[in-house]
XYZ file of C-alpha atoms in Angstrom:
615
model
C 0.000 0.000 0.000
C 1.255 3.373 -1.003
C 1.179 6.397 1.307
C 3.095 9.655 2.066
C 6.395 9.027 4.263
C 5.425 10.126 7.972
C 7.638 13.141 9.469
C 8.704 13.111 12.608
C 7.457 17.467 12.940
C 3.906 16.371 11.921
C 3.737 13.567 14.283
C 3.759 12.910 17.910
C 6.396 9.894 16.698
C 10.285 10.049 16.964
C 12.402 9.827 13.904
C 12.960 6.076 14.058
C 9.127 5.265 14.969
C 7.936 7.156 12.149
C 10.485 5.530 10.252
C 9.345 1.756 10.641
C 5.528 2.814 11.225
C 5.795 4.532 7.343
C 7.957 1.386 6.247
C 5.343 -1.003 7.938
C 2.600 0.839 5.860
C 4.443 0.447 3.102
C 3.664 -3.450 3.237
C -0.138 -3.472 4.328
C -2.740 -4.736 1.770
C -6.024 -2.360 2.627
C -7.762 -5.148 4.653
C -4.759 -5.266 6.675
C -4.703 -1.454 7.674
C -8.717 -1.143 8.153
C -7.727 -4.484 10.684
C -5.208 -2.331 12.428
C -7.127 0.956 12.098
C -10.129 -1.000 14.064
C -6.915 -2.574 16.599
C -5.964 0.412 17.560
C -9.263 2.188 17.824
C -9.806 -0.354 20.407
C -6.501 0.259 22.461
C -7.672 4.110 22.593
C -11.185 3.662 23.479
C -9.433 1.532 26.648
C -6.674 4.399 27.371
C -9.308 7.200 27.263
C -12.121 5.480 29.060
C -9.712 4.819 32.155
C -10.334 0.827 31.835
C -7.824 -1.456 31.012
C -8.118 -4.418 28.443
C -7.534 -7.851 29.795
C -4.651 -8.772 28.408
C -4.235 -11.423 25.396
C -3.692 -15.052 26.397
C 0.249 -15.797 25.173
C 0.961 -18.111 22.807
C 2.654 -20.190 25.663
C -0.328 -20.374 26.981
C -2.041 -22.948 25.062
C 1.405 -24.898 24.428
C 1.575 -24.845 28.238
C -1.916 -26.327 28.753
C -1.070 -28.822 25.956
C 2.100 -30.213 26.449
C 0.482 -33.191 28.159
C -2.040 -33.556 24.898
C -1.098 -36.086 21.874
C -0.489 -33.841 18.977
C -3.355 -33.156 16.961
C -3.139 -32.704 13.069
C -5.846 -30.704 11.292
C -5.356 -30.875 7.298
C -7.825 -28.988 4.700
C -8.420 -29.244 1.212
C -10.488 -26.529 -0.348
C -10.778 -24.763 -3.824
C -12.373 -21.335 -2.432
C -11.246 -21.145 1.356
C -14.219 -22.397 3.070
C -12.339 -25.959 4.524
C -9.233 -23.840 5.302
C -11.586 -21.244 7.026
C -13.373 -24.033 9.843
C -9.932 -25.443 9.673
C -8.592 -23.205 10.833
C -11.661 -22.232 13.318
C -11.085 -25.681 14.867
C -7.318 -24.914 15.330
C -8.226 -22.239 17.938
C -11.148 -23.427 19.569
C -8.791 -26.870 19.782
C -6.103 -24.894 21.324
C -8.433 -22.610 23.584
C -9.520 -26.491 24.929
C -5.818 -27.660 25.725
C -5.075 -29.449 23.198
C -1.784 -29.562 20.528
C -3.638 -28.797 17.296
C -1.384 -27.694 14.092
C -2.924 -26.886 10.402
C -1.529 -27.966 7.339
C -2.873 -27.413 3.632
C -3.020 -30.842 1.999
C -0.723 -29.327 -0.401
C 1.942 -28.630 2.064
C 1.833 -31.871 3.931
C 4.056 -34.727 2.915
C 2.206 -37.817 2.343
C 4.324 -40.127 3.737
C 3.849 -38.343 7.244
C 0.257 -39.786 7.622
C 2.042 -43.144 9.123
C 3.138 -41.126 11.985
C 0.064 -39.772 13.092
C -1.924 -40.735 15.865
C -4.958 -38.314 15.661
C -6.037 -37.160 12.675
C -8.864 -34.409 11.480
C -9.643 -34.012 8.060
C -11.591 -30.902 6.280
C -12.243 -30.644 2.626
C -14.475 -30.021 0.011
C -15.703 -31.484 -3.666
C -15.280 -29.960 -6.647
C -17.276 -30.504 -9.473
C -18.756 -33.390 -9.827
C -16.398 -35.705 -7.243
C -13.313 -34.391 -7.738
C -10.900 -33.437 -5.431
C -9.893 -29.687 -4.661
C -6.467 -28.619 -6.487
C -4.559 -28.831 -3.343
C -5.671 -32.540 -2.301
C -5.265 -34.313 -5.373
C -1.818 -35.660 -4.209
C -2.563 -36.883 -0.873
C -5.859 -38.107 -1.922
C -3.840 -40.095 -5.108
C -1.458 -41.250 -2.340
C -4.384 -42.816 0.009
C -5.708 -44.797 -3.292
C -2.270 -45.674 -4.147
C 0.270 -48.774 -3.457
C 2.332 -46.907 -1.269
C -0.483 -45.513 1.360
C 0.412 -47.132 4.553
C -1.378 -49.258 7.404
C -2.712 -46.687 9.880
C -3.405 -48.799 12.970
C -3.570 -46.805 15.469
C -5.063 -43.824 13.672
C -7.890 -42.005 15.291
C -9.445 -39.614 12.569
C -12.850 -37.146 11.630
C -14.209 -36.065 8.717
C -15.772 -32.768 7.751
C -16.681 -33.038 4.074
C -18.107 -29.880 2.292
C -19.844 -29.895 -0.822
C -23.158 -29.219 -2.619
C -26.312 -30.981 -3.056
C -27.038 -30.037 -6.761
C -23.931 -31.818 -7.444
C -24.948 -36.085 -7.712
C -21.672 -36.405 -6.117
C -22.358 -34.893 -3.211
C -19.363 -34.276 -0.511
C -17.463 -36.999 -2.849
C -14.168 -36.549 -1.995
C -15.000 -36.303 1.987
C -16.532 -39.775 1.554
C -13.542 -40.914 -0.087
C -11.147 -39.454 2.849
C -13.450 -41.079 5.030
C -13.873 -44.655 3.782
C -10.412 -44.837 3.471
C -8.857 -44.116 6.521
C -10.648 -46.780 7.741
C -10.243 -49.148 5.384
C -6.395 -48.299 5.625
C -7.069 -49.214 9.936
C -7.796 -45.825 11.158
C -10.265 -45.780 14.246
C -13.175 -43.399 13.115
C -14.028 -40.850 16.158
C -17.076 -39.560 15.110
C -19.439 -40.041 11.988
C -18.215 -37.702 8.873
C -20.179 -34.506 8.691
C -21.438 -33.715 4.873
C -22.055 -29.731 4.451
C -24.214 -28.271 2.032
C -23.473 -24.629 0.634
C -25.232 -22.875 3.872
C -22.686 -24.613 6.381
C -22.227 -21.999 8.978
C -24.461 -23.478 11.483
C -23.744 -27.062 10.985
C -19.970 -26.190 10.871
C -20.292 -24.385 14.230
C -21.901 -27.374 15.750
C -19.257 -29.950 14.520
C -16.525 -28.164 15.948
C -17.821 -28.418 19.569
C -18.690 -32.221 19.043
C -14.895 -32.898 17.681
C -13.543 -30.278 20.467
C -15.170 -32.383 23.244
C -14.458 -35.240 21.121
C -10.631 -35.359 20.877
C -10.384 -33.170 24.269
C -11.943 -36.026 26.053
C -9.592 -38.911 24.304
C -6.451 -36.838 24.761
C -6.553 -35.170 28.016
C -7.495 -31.689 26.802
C -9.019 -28.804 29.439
C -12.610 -29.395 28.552
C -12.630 -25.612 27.409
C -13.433 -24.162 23.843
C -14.874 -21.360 24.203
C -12.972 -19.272 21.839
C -13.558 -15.158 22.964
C -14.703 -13.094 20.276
C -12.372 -9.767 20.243
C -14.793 -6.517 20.069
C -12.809 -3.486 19.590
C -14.865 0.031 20.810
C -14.764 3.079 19.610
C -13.643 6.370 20.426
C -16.060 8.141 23.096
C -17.556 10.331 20.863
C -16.587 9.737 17.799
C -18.315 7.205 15.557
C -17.549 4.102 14.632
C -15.398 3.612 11.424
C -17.114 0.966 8.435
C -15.543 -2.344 8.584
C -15.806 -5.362 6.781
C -15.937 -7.455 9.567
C -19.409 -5.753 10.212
C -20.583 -7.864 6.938
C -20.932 -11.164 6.228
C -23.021 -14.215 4.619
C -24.920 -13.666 8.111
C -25.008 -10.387 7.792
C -25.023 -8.810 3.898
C -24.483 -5.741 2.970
C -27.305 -4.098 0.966
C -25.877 -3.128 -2.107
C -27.332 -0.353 -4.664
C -26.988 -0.816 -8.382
C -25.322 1.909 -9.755
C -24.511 0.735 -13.646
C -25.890 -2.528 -15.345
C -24.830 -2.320 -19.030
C -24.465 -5.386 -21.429
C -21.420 -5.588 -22.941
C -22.004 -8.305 -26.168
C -22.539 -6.180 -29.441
C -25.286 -7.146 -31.835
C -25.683 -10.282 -33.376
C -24.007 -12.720 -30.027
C -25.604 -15.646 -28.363
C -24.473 -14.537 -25.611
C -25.602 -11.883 -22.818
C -23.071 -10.624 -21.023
C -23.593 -7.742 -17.979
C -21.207 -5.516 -16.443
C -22.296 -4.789 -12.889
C -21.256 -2.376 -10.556
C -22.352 -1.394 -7.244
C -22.169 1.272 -4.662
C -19.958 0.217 -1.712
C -18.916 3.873 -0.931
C -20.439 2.987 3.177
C -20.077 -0.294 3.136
C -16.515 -0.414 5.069
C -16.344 -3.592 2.519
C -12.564 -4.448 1.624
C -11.338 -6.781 -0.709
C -8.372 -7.871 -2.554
C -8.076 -9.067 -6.228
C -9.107 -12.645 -6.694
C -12.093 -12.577 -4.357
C -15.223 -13.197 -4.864
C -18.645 -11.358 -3.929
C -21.440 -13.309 -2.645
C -24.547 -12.477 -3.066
C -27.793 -13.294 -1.371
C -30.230 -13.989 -3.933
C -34.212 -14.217 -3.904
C -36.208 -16.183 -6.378
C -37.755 -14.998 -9.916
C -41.670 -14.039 -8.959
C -42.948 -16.017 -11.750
C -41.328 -19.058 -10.734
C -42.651 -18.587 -7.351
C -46.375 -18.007 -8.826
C -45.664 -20.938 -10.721
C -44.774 -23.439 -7.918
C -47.714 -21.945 -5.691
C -50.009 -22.624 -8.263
C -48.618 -26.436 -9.280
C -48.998 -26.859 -5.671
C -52.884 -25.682 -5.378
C -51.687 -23.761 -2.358
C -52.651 -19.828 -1.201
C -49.568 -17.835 -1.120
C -50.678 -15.883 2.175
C -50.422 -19.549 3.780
C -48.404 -19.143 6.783
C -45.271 -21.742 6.904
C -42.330 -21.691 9.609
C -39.584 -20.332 7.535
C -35.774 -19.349 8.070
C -36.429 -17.226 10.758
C -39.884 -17.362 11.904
C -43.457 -17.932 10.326
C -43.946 -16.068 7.206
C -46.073 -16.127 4.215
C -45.608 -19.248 1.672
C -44.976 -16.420 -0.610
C -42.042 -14.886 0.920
C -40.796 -17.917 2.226
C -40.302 -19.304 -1.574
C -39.214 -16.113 -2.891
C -36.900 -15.050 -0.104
C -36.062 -18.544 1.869
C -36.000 -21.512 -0.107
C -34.273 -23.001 -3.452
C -37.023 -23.760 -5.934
C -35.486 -24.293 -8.862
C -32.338 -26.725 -8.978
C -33.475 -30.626 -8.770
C -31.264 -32.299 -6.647
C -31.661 -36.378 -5.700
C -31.678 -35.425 -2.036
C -34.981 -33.046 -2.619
C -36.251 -36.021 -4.252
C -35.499 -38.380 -2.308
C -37.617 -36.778 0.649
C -40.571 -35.967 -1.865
C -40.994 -39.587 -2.903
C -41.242 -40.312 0.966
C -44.810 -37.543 1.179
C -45.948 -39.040 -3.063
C -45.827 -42.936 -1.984
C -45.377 -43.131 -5.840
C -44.231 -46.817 -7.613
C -42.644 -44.904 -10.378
C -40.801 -41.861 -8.766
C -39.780 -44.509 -6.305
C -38.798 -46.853 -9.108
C -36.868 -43.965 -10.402
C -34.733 -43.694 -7.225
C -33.651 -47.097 -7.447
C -29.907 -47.367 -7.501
C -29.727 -48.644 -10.945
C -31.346 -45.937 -12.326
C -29.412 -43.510 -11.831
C -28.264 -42.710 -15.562
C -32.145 -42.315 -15.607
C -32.733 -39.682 -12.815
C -29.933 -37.656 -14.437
C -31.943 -37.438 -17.673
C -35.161 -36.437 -15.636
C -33.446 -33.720 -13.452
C -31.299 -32.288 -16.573
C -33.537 -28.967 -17.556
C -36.237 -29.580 -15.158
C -37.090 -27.700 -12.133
C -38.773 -28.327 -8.421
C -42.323 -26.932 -10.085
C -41.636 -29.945 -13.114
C -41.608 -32.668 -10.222
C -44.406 -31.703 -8.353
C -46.575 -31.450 -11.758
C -45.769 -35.114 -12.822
C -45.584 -36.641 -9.054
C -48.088 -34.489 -7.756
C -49.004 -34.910 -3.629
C -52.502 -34.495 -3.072
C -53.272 -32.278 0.369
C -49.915 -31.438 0.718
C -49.323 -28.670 3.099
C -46.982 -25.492 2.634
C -45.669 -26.108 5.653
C -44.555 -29.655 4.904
C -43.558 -28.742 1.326
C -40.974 -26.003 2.466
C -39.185 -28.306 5.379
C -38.400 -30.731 1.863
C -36.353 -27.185 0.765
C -32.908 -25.908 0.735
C -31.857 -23.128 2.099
C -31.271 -20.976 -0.724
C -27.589 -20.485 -1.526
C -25.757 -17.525 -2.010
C -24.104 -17.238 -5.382
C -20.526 -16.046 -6.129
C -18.999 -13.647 -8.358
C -15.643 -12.813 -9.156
C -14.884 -9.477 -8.441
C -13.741 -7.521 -11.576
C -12.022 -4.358 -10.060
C -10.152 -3.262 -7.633
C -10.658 -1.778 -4.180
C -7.533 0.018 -4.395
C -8.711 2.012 -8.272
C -12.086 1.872 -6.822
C -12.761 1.797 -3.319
C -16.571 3.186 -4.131
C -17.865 0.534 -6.122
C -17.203 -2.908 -7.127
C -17.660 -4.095 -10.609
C -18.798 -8.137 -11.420
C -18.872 -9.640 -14.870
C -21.870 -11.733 -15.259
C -23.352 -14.263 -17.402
C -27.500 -13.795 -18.278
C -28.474 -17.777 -18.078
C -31.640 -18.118 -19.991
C -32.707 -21.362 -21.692
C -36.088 -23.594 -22.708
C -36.697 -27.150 -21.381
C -39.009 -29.450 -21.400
C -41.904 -26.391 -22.400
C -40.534 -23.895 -20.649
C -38.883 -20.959 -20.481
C -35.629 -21.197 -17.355
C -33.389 -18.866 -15.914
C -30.559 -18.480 -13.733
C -31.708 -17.252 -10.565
C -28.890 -14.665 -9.126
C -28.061 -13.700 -12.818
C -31.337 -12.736 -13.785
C -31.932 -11.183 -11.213
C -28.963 -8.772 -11.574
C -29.671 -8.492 -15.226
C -33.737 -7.402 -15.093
C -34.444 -7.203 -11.708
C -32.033 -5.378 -9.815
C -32.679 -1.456 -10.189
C -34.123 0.212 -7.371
C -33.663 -3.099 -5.397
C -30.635 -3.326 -2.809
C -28.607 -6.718 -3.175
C -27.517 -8.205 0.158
C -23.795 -9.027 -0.486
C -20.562 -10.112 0.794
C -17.086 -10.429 0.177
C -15.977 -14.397 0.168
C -12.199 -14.432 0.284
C -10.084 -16.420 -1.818
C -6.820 -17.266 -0.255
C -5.824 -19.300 -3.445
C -6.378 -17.140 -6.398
C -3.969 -14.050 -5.168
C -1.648 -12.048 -7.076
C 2.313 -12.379 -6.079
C 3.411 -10.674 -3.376
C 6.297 -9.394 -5.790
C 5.428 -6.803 -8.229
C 7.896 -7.490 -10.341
C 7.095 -10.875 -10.869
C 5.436 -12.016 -14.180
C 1.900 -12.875 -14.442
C 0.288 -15.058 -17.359
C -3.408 -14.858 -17.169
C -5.975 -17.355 -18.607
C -9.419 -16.488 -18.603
C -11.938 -17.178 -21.398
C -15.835 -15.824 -21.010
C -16.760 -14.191 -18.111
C -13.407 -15.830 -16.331
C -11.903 -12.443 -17.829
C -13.204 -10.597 -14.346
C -10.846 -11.155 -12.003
C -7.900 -10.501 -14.662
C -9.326 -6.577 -15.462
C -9.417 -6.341 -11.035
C -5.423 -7.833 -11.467
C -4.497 -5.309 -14.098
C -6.130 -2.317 -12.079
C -4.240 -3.128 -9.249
C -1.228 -3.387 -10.229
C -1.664 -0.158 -12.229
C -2.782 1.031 -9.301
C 0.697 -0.376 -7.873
C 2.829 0.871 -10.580
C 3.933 -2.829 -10.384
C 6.898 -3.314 -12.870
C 5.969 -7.261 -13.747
C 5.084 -8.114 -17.406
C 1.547 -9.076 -18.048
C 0.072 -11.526 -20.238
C -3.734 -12.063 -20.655
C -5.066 -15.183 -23.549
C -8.657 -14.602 -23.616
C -11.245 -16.392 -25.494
C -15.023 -16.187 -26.987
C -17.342 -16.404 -29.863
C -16.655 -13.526 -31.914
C -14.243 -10.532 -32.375
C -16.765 -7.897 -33.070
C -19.839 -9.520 -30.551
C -17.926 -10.743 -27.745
C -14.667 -9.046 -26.817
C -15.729 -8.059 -22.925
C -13.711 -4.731 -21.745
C -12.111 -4.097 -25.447
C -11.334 -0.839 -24.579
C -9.701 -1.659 -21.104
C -7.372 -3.822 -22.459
C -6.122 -1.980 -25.715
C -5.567 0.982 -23.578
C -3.011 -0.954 -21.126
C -1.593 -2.398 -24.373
C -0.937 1.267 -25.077
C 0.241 1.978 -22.189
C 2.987 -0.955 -21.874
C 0.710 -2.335 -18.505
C -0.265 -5.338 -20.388
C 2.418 -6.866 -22.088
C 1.168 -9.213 -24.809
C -2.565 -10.437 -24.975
C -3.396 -13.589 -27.139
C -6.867 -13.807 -28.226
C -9.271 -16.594 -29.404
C -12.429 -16.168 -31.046
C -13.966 -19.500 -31.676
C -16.652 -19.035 -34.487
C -14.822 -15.774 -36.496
C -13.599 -18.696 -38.622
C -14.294 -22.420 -39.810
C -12.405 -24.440 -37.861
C -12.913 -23.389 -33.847
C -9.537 -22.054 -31.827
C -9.415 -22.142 -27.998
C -7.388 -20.019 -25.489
C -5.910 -23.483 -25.129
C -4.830 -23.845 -28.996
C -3.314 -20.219 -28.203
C -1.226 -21.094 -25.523
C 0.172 -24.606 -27.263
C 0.945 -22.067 -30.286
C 2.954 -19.988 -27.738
C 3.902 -22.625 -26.044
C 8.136 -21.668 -25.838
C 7.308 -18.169 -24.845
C 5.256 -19.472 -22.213
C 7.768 -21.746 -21.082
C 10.509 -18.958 -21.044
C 8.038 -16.785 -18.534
C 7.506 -19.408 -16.752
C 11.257 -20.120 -16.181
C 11.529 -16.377 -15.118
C 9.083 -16.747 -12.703
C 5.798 -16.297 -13.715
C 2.795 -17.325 -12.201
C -0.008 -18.733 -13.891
C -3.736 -18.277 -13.448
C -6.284 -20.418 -14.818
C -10.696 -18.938 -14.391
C -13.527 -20.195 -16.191
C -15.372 -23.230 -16.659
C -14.024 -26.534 -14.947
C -15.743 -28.987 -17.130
C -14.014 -28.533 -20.282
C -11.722 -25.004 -20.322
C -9.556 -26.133 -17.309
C -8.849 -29.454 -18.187
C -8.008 -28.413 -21.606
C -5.452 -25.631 -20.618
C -4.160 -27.802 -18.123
C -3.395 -30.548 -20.823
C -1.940 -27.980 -23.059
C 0.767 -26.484 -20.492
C 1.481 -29.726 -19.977
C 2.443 -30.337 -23.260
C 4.401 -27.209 -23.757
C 6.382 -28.166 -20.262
C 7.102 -31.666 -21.539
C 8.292 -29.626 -25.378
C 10.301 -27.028 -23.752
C 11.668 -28.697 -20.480
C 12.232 -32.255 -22.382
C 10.510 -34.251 -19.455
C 8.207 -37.461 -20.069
C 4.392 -37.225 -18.858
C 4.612 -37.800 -15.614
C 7.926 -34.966 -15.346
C 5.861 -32.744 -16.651
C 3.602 -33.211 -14.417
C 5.842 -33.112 -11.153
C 6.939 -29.905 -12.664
C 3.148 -28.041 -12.874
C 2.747 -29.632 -9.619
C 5.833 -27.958 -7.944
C 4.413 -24.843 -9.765
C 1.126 -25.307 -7.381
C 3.097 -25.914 -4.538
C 4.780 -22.929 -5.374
C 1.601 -20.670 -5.451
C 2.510 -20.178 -9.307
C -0.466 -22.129 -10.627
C -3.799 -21.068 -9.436
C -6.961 -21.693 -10.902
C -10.320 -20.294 -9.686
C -12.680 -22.641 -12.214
C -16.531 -23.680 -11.132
């Protein structure tokens, strides 16, 4: 973070304090100096109010109440943050209950080391549809593998995240699970699979597995971790912070520009969003995300009500309280995604042969077809439940999820307003008319209307710490957004590192999102080189990932200079492609066999110099 030098005549500070508080600046990212800003407000409120703080448990502390406690290992796997966050939530409610608890990302830990431990907690999430997160491939290869060891004497938890729309639901968890104890670890309590609203559940597992391992290992019984509260100045008002929001507690966001940025003739629809966050206190970095709370399209709501032959005034216990049917389903509830759990628990209420017989476990190649396209309010219409109440249809329901965004600007450029890059989903299935529910939403329903939001942090999509380290960007589609946020900041910077962008999308003239953002860092030597890919301008379709094969030794020579690589878009087919084309170029350019090149992209992860942020 930039800021003037601080003088020792304008400041209550001697020459050498002024020195190391400007040089300390000097290294602060903003969320870091609106955390100290709120630190120290706290430390004056206690000076000028006469009381004194208690002070801070030391870090002896817990080793002290510990040292008689069997080491306890906590390792995480997670794409976005959300295992690493509980993860790490369990560390210090572990150690606030006596007991020796370290962290370790999955990436991190040596495999081999699992033979050595004795009590063992695992946290980690799906992606896609069963796979591992990025970071846990290895060790999770390594349990499957010849050379995972016995692990008699292993006692070991689960905490599996994941989400139910997915048919592999918390897949990886149940793989960490079943085999640990097929491998002779001693389960200590049942695995715990989280859906996308986990806070609640999360909370709740940690004081089971707290009281859990503190009772087998000798720990204090404790766990009650004190939340710090910092007060403010007497008299002078509290300052924004971003702790004050969360997916608890959203922000409501105004609207301030929603224009689509797809010329005439795409097949795409493509918005550029930005929002007013001038009093929100909201910080965040490039490479986050912004979540935001969603409600439901009112025709699909009206739609459901109706297929249900219910009164929307009906009152029904919702999230919080007893509300209308309405409000619950527009506000509440996911109504539109099919998943087999939601199924599963209306075929219990329908007592129906054939929706059973469709649950049956060899039918699942069937159920896929059903649910592809189709909706809650296409279920209820062909295995309809006659005298269902509202009440008992919205306890079958989901909380509904927040959705994420990357975040396409930057706090430091604009601290005001965030910008998001988002994707209109509209389609027809089976008869009718669908719709994403948070896009569309932002894209026709969203002016005069705050948005609740949030800002999810992604520890694993972050640019390098040194700004004069290379960058090589890959983001086709709407995975462009967090790449115009990278550029911004390190304008904003004056960062020195080259910067390379490949982007790809339909067509030159339809599709080329922030044209005029990008041409005018060309100009101005901030972005390097850009590659571009415009599938349909000609007969034969090119990829970013054709690109990037047919600059395959200059990507290889950046790569040897340092540079770090980011992958965002589409996991299904985008990722896997670029990943199989740097691949290639590594086994070209570095003369390595398959699996070499391989070892080498995975040092590169290790290394924090291949992140991907792909959904």
């Amino acid at each position: 973070m930039k800021s003037a030098p601080i003088q020792e005549h304008t400041s209550p500070l001697n020459a050498q304090q002024a020195q190391q508080l400007t040089e300390l600046i000097g290294t602060l990212t903003p969320m870091q100096v609106t955390w100290i800003s709120g630190y120290l407000a706290g430390i004056n409120a206690h000076s000028a109010t006469g009381e004194v703080a208690p002070p801070a448990q030391s870090a002896a502390a817990p080793a002290a109440q510990a040292e008689a406690s069997e080491p306890l290992t906590i390792l995480y796997g997670s794409q976005t943050g959300n295992a690493e966050d509980v993860a790490e939530q369990l560390r210090e409610r572990a150690e606030a209950a006596g007991l020796n608890a370290t962290v370790h990302d999955m990436l991190d830990y040596k495999p081999k080391d699992l033979k050595k431990e004795q009590n063992l907690i695992v946290c980690v999430s799906t992606h896609g549809e069963g796979d591992p997160p990025d970071n846990a491939e290895e060790l999770h290869e390594f349990l499957f593998g010849k050379k995972a060891p016995k692990l008699d004497g292993l006692r070991f938890s689960v905490l599996a995240f994941g989400d139910t729309s997915y048919d592999n639901f918390c897949q990886t968890g149940k793989d960490f699970d079943a085999q640990l104890e097929k491998l002779g670890g001693k389960r200590m309590a049942e695995r715990v699979d989280l859906d996308v609203d986990f806070d609640d559940a999360a909370e709740a597992w940690i004081d089971d597995i707290v009281k859990t391992f503190g009772d087998a290992l000798g720990g204090t019984g404790g766990g009650e971790q004190p939340h710090p509260t910092v007060t403010a100045m007497p008299g002078a008002e509290a300052a924004p912070s971003a702790a004050n929001y969360s997916r608890k507690n959203p922000y409501p966001a105004e609207v301030l520009e929603n224009i689509v940025l797809n010329g005439r003739g795409s097949d795409k629809e493509v918005h550029h969003i930005e929002l007013d966050t001038e009093d929100s206190g909201l910080v965040w970095e490039p490479g986050d995300s912004l979540g935001i709370i969603p409600e439901n399209d009112p025709a699909v709501v009206e739609e459901l009500i109706a297929a249900l032959n219910l009164s929307p005034e009906e009152t029904v216990t919702g999230v919080d309280g007893e509300v209308s049917l309405e409000h619950a389903l527009t506000h509440q509830y996911e109504i539109t995604t099919l998943t087999r759990p939601f199924i599963e628990k209306y075929a219990e209420q329908a007592r129906s042969e054939a929706l059973d017989a469709l649950l049956a476990e060899d039918k699942r190649d069937a159920l896929a077809e059903y649910m592809d396209g189709r909706f809650i309010v296409d279920l209820v219409e062909d295995y309809p439940i006659e005298g269902l109440a509202g009440a008992d249809f919205v306890r079958l329901l989901r909380k509904l999820p927040p959705r994420l965004y990357s975040i396409a600007s930057s706090h430091a450029a604009n601290p005001d307003e965030l910008h998001l890059t988002v994707a209109a989903v509209r389609y027809e299935a089976h008869g009718r008319p669908r719709s994403g529910v948070a896009s569309i939403q932002l894209a026709d329903r969203s002016e005069d209307v705050k948005l609740p939001v949030y800002i999810d942090s992604n520890k694993n999509f972050k640019l390098p710490a040194d700004d004069a380290a290379p960058i090589i960007m890959i983001g086709p589609g709407t995975g462009v957004a967090p790449f115009r946020a990278f550029l911004e900041e390190r304008e904003e910077r004056g960062a020195s590192g080259d910067n390379w962008l490949f982007f790809g999308s339909q067509h030159f003239l339809a599709d080329f999102y922030y044209q005029i953002d990008w041409l005018r860092w060309r100009k101005d030597g901030l972005l390097t080189r850009m590659d571009v890919a415009f599938s349909r301008d000609q007969e034969e379709k090119i990829y970013v990932q054709d690109k990037i094969r047919a600059a395959g030794k200059d990507v290889f020579d950046w790569i040897e200079r340092g540079a770090t690589i980011y992958v965002c878009g589409d996991a299904n087919a985008m990722a896997h492609d670029v990943h199989e084309a740097l691949l290639d170029l590594i086994g070209e350019h570095a003369k390595l066999d398959a699996e070499g090149a391989a070892g080498f992209l995975k040092n590169l992860q290790k290394e924090k110099r291949y992140q991907r942020d792909v959904y």
